Short mmCIF file of C-alpha atoms and ligand atoms in Angstrom, two decimals:
data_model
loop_
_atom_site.label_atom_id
_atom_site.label_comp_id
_atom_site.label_asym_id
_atom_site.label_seq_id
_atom_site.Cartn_x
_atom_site.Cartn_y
_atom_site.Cartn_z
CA UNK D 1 23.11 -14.29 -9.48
CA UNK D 2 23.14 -17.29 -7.50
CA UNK D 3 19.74 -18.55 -6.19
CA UNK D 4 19.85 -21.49 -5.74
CA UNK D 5 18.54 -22.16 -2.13
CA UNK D 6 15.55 -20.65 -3.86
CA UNK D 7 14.82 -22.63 -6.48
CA UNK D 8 15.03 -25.60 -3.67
CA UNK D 9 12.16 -24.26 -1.64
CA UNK D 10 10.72 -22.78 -4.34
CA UNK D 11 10.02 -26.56 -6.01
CA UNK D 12 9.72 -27.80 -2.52
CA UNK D 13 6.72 -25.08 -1.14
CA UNK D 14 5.10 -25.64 -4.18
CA UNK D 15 4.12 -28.91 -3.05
CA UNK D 16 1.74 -28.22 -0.12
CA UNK D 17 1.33 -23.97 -0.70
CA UNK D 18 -0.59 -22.49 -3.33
CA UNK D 19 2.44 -21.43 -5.93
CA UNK D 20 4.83 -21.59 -2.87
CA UNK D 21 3.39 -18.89 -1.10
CA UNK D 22 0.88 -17.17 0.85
CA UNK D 23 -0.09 -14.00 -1.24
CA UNK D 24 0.45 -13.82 -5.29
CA UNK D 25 2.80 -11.29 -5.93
CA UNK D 26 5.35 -13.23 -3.78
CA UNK D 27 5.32 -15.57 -6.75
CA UNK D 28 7.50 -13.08 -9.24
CA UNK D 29 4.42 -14.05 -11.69
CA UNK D 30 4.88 -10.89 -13.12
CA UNK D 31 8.85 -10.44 -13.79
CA UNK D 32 9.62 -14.08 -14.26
CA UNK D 33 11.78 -16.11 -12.83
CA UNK D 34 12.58 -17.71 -8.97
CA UNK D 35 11.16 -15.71 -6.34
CA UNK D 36 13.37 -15.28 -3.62
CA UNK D 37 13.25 -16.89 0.00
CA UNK D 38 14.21 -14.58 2.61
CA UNK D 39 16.86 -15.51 4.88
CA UNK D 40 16.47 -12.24 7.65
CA UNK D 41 16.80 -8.20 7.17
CA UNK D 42 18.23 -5.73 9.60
CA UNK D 43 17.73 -2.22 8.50
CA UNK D 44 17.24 -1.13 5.34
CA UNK D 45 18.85 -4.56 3.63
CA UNK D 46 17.17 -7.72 3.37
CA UNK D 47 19.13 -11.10 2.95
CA UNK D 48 17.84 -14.39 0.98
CA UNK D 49 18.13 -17.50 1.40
CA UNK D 50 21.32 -18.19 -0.80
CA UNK D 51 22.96 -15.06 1.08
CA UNK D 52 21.77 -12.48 -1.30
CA UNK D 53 22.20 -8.65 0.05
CA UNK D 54 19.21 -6.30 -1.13
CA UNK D 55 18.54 -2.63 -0.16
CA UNK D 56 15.30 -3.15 0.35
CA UNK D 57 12.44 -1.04 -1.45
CA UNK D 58 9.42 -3.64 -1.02
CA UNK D 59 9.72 -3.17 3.06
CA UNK D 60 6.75 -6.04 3.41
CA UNK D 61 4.68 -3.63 1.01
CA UNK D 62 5.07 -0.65 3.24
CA UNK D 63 4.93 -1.18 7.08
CA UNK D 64 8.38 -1.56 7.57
CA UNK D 65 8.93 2.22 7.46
CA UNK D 66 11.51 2.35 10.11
CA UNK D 67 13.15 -0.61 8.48
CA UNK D 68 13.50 -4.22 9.52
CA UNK D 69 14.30 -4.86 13.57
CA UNK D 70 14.40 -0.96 14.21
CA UNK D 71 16.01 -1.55 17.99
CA UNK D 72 13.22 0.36 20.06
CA UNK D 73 10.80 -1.63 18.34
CA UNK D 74 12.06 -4.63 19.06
CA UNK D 75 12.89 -4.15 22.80
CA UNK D 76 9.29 -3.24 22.93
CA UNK D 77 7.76 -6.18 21.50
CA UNK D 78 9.95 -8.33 23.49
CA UNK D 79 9.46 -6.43 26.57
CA UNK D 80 5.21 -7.18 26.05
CA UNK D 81 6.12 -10.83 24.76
CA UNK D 82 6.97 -11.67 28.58
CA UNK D 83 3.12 -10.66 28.86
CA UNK D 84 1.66 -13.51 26.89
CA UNK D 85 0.57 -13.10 23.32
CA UNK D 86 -3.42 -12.86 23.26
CA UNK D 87 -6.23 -12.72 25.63
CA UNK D 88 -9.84 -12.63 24.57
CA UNK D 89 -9.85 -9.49 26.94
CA UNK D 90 -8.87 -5.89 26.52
CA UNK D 91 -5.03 -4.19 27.40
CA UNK D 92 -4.30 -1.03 28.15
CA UNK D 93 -2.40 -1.06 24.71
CA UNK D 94 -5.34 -0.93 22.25
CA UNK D 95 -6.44 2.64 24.32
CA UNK D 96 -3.05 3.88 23.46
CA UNK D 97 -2.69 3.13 20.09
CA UNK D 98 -5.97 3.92 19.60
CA UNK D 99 -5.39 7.77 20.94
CA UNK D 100 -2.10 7.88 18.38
CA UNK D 101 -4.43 7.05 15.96
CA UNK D 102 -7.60 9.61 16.64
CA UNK D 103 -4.67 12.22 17.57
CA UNK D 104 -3.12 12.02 13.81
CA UNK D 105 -6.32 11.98 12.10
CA UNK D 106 -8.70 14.58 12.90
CA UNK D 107 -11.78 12.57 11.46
CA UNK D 108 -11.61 9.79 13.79
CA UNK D 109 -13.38 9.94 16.87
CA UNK D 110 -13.55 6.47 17.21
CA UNK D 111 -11.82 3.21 15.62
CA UNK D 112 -12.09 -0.30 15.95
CA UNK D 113 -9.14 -2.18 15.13
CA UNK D 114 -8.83 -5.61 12.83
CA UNK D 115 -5.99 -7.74 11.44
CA UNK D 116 -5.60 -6.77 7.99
CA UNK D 117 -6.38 -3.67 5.82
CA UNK D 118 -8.79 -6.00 3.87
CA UNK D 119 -10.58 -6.58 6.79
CA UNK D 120 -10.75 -2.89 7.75
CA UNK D 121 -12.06 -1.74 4.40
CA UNK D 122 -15.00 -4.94 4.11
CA UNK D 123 -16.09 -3.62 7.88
CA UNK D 124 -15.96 0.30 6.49
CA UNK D 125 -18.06 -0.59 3.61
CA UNK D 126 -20.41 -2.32 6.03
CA UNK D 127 -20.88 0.36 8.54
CA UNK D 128 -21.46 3.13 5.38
CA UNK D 129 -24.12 0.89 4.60
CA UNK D 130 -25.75 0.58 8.11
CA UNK D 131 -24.88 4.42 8.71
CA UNK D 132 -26.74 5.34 5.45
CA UNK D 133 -29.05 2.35 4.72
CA UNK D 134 -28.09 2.10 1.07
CA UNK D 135 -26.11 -0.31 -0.65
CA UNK D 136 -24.19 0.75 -3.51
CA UNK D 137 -20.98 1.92 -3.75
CA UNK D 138 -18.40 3.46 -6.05
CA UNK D 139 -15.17 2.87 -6.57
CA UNK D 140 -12.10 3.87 -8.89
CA UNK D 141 -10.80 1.37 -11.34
CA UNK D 142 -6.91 0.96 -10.82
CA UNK D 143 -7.13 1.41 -6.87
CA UNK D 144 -6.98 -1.47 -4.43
CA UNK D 145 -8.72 -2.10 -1.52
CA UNK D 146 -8.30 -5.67 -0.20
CA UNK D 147 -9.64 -8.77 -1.46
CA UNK D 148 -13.11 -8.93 -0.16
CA UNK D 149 -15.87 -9.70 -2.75
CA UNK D 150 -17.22 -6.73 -3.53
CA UNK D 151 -13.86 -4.81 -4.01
CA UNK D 152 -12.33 -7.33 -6.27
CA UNK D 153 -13.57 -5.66 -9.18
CA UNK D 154 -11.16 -3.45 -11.45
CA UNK D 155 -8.92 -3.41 -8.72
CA UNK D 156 -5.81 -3.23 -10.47
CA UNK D 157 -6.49 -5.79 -12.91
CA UNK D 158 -7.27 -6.11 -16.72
CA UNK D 159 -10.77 -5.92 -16.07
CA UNK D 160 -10.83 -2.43 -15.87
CA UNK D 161 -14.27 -0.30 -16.24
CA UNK D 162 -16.49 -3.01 -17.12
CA UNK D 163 -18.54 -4.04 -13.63
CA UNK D 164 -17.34 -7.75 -13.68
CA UNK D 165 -16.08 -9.74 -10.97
CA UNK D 166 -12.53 -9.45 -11.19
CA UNK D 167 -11.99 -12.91 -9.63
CA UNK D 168 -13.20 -16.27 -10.74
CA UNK D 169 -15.93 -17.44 -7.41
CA UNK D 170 -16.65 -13.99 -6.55
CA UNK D 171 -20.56 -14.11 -7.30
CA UNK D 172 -22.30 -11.56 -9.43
CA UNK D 173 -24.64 -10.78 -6.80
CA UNK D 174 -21.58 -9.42 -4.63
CA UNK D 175 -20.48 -6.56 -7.23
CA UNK D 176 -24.15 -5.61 -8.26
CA UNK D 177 -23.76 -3.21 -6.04
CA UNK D 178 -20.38 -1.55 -7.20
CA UNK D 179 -19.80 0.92 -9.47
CA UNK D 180 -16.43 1.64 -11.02
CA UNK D 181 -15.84 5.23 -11.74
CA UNK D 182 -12.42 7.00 -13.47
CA UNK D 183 -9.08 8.20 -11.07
CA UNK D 184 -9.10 11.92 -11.55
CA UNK D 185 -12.35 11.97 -13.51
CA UNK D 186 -14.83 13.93 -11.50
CA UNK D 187 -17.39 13.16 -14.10
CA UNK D 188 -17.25 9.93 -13.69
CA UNK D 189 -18.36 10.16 -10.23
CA UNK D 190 -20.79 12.47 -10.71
CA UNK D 191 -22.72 10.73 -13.60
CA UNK D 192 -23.51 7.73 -10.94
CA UNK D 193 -24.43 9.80 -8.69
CA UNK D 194 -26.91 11.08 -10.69
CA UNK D 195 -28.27 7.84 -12.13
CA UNK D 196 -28.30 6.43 -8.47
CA UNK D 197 -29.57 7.23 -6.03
CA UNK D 198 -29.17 4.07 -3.62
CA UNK D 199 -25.45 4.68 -3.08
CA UNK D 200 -23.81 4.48 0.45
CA UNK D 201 -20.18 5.55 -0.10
CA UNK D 202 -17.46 6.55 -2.33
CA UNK D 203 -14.13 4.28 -1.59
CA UNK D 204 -10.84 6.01 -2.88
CA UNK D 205 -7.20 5.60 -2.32
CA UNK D 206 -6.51 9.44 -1.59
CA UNK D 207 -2.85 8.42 -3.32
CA UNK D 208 -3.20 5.67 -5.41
CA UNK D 209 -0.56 2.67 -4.90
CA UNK D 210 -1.75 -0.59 -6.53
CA UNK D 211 -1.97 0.79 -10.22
CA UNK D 212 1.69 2.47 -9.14
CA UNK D 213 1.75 5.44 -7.77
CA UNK D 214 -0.54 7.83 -9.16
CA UNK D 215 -1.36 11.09 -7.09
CA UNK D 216 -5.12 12.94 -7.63
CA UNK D 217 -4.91 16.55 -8.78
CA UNK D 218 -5.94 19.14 -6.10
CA UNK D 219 -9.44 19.49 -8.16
CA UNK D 220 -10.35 16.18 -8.54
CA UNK D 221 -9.99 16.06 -3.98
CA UNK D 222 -11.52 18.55 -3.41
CA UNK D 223 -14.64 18.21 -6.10
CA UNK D 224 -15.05 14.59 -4.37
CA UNK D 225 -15.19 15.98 -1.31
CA UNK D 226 -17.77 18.63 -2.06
CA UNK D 227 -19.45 16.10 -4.58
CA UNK D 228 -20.23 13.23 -1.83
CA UNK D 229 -21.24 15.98 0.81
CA UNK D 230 -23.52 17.33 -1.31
CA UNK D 231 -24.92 14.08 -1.76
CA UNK D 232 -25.11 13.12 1.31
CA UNK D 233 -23.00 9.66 0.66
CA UNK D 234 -20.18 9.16 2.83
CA UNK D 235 -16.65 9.63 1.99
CA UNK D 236 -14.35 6.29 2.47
CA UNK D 237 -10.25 7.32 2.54
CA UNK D 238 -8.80 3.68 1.91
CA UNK D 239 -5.28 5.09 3.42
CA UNK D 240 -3.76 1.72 4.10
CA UNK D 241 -1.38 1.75 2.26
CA UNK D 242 -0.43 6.21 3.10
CA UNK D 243 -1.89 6.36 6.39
CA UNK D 244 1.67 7.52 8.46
CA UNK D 245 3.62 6.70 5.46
CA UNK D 246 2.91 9.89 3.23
CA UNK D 247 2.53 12.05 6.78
CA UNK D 248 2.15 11.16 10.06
CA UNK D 249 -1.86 12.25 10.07
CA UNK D 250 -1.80 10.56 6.57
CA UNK D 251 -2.61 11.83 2.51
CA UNK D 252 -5.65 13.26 4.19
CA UNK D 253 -3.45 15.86 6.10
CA UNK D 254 -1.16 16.73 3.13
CA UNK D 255 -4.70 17.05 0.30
CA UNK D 256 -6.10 19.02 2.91
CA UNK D 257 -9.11 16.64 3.25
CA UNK D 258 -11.60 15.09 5.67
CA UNK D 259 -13.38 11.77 4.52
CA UNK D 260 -15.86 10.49 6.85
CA UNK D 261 -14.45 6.74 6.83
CA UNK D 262 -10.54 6.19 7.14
CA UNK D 263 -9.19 2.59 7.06
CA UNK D 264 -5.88 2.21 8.35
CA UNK D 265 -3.21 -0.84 8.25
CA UNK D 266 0.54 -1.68 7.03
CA UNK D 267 2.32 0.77 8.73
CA UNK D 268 -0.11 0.92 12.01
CA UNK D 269 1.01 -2.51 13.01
CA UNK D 270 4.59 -1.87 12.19
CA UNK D 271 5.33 -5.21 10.93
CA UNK D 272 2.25 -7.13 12.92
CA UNK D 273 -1.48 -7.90 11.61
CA UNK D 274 -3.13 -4.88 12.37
CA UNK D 275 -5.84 -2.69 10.48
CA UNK D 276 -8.00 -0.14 11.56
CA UNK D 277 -11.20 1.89 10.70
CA UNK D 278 -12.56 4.90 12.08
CA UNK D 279 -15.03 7.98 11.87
CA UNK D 280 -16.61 10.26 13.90
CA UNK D 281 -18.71 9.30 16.63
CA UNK D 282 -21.70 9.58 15.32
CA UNK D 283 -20.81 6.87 12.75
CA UNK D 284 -18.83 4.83 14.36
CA UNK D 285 -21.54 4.29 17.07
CA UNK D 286 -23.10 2.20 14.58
CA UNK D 287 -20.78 -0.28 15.42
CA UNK D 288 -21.63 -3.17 18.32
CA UNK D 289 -21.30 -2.87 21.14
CA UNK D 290 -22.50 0.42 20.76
CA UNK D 291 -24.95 -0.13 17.95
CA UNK D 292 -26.29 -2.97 15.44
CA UNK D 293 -23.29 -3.40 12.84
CA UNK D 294 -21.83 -6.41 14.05
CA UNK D 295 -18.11 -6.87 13.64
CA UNK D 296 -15.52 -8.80 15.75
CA UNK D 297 -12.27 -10.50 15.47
CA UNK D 298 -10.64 -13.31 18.24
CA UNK D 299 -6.76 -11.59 17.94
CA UNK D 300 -8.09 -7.97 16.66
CA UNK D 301 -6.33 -5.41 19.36
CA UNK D 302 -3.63 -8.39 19.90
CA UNK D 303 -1.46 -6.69 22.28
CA UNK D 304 2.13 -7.81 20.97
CA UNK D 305 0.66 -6.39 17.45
CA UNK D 306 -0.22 -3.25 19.83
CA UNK D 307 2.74 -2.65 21.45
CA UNK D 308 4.75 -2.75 17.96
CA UNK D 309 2.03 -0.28 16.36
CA UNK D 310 2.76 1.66 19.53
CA UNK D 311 6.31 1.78 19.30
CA UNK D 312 6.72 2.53 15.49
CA UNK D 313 4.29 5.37 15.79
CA UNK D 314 5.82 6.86 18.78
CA UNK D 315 9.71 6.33 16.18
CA UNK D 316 8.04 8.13 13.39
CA UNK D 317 6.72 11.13 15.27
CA UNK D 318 10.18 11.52 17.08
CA UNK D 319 12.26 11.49 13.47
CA UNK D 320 9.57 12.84 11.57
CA UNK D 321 11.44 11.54 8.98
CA UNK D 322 8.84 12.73 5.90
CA UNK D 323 11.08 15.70 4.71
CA UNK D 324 13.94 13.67 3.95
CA UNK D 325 11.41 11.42 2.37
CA UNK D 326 10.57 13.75 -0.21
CA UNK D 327 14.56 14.64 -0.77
CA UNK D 328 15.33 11.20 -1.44
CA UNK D 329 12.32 10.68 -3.60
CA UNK D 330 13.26 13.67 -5.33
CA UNK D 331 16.93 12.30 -6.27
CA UNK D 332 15.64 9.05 -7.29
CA UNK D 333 13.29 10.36 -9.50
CA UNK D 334 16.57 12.56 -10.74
CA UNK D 335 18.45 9.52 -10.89
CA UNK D 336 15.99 7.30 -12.66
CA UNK D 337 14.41 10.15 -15.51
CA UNK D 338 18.52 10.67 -16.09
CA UNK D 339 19.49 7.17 -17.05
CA UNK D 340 16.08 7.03 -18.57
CA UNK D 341 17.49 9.88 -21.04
CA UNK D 342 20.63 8.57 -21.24
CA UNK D 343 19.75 5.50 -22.24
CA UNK D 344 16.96 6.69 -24.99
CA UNK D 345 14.13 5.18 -22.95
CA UNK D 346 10.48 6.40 -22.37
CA UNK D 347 10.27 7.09 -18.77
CA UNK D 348 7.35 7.95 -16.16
CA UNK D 349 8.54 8.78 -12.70
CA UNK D 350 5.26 9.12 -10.43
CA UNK D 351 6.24 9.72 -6.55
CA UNK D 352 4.40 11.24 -3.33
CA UNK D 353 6.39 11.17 -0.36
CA UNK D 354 7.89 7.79 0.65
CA UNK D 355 6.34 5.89 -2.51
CA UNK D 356 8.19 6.42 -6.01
CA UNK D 357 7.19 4.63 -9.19
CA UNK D 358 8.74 4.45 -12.36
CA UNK D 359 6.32 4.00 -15.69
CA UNK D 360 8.29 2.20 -19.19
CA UNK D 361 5.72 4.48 -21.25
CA UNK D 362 6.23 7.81 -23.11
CA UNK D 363 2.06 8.78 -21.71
CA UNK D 364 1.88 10.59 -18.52
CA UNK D 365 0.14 8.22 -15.71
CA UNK D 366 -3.09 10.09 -14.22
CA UNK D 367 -4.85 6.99 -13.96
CA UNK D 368 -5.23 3.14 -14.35
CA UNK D 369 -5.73 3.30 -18.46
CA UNK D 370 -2.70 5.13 -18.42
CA UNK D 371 -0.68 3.12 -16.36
CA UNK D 372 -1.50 -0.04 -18.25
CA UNK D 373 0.60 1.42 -21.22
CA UNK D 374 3.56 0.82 -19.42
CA UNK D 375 6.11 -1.67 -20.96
CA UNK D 376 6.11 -4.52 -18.50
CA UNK D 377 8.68 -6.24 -20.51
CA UNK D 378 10.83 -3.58 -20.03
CA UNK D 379 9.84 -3.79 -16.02
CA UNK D 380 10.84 -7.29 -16.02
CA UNK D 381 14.66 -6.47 -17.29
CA UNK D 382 14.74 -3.65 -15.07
CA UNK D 383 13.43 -5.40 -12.09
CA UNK D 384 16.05 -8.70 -13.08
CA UNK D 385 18.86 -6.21 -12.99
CA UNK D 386 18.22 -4.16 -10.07
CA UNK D 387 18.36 -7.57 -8.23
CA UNK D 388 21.51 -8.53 -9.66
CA UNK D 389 22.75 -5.08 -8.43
CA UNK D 390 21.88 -5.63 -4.87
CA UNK D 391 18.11 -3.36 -4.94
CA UNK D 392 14.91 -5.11 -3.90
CA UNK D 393 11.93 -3.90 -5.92
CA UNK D 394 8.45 -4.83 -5.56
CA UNK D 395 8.26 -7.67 -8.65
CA UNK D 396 5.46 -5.77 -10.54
CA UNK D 397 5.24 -2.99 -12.79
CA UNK D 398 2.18 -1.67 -10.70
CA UNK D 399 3.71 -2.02 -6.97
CA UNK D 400 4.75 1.19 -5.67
CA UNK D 401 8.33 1.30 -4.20
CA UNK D 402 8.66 1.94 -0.53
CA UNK D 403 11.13 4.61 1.32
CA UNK D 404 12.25 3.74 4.57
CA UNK D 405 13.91 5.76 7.91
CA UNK D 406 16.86 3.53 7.46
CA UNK D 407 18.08 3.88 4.62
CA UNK D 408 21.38 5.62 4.21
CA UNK D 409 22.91 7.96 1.67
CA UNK D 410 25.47 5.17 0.77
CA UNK D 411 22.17 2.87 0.06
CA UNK D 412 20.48 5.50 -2.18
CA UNK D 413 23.73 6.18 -4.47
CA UNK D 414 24.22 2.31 -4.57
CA UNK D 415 20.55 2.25 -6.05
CA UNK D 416 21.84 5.02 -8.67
CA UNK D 417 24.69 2.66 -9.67
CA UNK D 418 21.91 -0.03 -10.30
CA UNK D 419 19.37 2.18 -11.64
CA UNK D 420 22.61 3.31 -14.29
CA UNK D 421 23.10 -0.53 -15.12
CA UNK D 422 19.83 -1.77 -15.36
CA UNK D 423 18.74 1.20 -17.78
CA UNK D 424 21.35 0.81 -20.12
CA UNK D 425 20.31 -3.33 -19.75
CA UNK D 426 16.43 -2.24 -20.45
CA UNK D 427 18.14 -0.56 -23.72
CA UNK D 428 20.58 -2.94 -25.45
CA UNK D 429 18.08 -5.69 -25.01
CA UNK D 430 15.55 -3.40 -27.49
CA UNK D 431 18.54 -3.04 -29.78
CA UNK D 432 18.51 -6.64 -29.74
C1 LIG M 1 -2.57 -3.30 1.07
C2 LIG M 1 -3.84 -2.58 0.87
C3 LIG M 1 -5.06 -3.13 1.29
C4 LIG M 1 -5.19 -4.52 1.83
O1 LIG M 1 -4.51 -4.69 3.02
P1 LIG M 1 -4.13 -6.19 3.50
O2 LIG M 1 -3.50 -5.99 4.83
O3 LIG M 1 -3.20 -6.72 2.46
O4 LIG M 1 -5.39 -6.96 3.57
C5 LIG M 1 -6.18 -2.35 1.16
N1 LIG M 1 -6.12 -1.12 0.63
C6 LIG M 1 -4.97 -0.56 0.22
C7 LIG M 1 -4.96 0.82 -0.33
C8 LIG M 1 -3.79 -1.28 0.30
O5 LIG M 1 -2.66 -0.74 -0.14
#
């Protein structure tokens, strides 16, 4: 596989950007190995730099859902481009997207929008706090909600249970007030609760996607639900990552759930900065102008960002393209658990809706202990061949995989071909 255009800007971005790149997983850390420049995508295939063709499953980490330079999208943005690009002052744009938004999710009144899904969940943590006037919060080891201080603790990283920072210069005093309770462990959520009694919110990915996919049992929803309502601490859905990717109204629609927070952002911006959080209106009238949580942002609402949201919205409620979804999930689970057999190799498949995950490990994965005894060796020869074969995977064991509207039935049996040669390459190199 030649990358050699890479390795060029590879050595060469190294120089002035941190590793070469702007967020860490870009880096291939994980898997080894050049990470690859891209060139341009169209659709669902992505091209690099040395004129590699990928069918693309990392789709920017999920908002490319309709793929890359979907054509109404694009005719859109270009159409508000002519507009100018920001304005310190409101558009009509921001109303719109903001009724899509309300209209798909029944608990939002109200939502302000931001520029990144980090920056949605910080604000959401902050108004639970001003809503309730308490400070602690819990959250599940495994999920992922940005990288604001007092998330960055088990958040997909080795540091699991234990309530340490999970990033060198994030200050003890920031996490103090986070608690770290078990993915489908009720228990664990309950037995803070009960030796707390200063806590603001529960934060949870309703389907987990930064420990790999791993999907709550019906129970474990619904007992949170009751649990946090019962205790009068507010419910937080992080669903930036499955907000209009796992339904249009989100994993909240499909559990059959209502949290009182929901923080929105990949797919709402279509390909732009854009995050969002919203509540009902009693909540989110905490929020200045209305009330005394202060939160702002110079290019939040930007109205290019806007129109795009807008327009890949308005794409995915006219395909309604989550049935097919779950086919195509279903055959490359098929495909995958098959070579997995064939091939003599422990195998996890974990998939809800558009995201699909596949575990090296012989122990089912509920949660993030579980998903940490994956073989990321065998990942990394997996991942390596996929590539070779022409399929674009997230470069991490614990990165879900991410369906797109335009991929084609030719696309999905090419990935079988690859998922067929990679397995069997995952299996002579143990005989080795
Ligand atoms: C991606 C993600 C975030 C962070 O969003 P950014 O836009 O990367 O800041 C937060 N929560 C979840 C569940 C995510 O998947």
């Amino acid at each position: 596989m030649k990358l050699e255009k890479s390795l060029e800007l590879y050595t060469r971005g190294k120089k002035h950007l941190v590793g070469a790149v702007n967020s860490p997983v870009r880096a291939f850390k994980s898997v080894g190995g050049i990470p690859i420049f891209i060139e341009k995508a169209k659709g669902s295939k992505i091209y690099d730099v040395d004129g590699n063709e990928y069918i693309d499953f990392v789709l920017s980490y999920g908002p490319m859902i309709l793929g890359h330079r979907n054509s109404v999208v694009e005719k859109t943005i270009k159409k508000y481009m002519r507009n100018g690009y920001t304005f310190g002052a409101s558009t009509k744009g921001e109303i719109i997207l903001a009724e899509m938004v309300c209209d798909a999710f029944p608990g939002m009144d109200k939502v302000r929008f931001v520029n990144s899904g980090t920056e949605a969940v910080l604000s959401a943590i902050r108004l639970a706090r001003a809503y309730t006037g308490k400070n602690k919060i819990i959250k599940f080891a495994g999920c992922y909600h940005g990288h604001s201080d007092a998330l960055l603790v088990a958040a997909g990283s080795g540091l699991a249970t234990l309530s340490l920072p999970g990033s060198k210069g994030v200050p003890d005093d920031a996490v103090k007030n986070t608690l770290i309770a078990e993915f489908n462990n009720i228990d664990s959520v309950e037995k803070h609760l009960a030796e707390n009694k200063d806590v603001a919110a529960v934060i949870f990915e309703p389907i987990a996607g930064n420990m790999g996919v791993v999907e709550p049992t019906k129970e474990f929803i619904e007992e949170l639900r009751d649990l946090t309502k019962a205790s009068g601490v507010l419910l937080i859905a992080d669903e930036v990552m499955t907000g209009f990717r796992s339904k249009f109204g989100g994993a909240q629609e499909l559990l059959g759930i209502q949290a009182d927070i929901t923080c929105l952002g990949k797919v709402v911006g279509g390909g732009f900065p854009v995050g969002a959080y919203g509540a009902r209106n009693e909540i989110m009238e905490m929020v200045a102008p209305l009330g005394e949580m202060y939160q702002a942002g110079t290019l939040s609402g930007n109205p290019i960002a806007m129109s795009c949201g807008i327009a890949t919205l308005k794409e995915l409620q006219k395909r309604d393209p989550y049935k097919d979804f779950e086919k195509t999930a279903a055959f490359l689970e098929r495909s995958l658990k098959a070579a997995a057999k064939e091939n003599g190799i422990d195998l996890q498949v974990n998939r809800f809706g558009s995201m699909i995950n596949a575990f090296f490990t012989k122990e089912k994965v509920v949660d993030f202990k579980s998903a940490q005894t994956s073989d990321t060796i065998k990942f990394k020869t997996f991942f390596w061949k996929m590539m070779e074969n022409g399929v674009f995977l997230p470069p991490s064991q614990f990165e879900a995989w991410f369906l797109g509207t335009a991929m084609t039935k030719r696309d999905i049996y090419k990935v079988r071909s690859a998922i067929n040669v990679a397995m069997k390459a995952v299996a002579d190199k143990e005989k080795k």
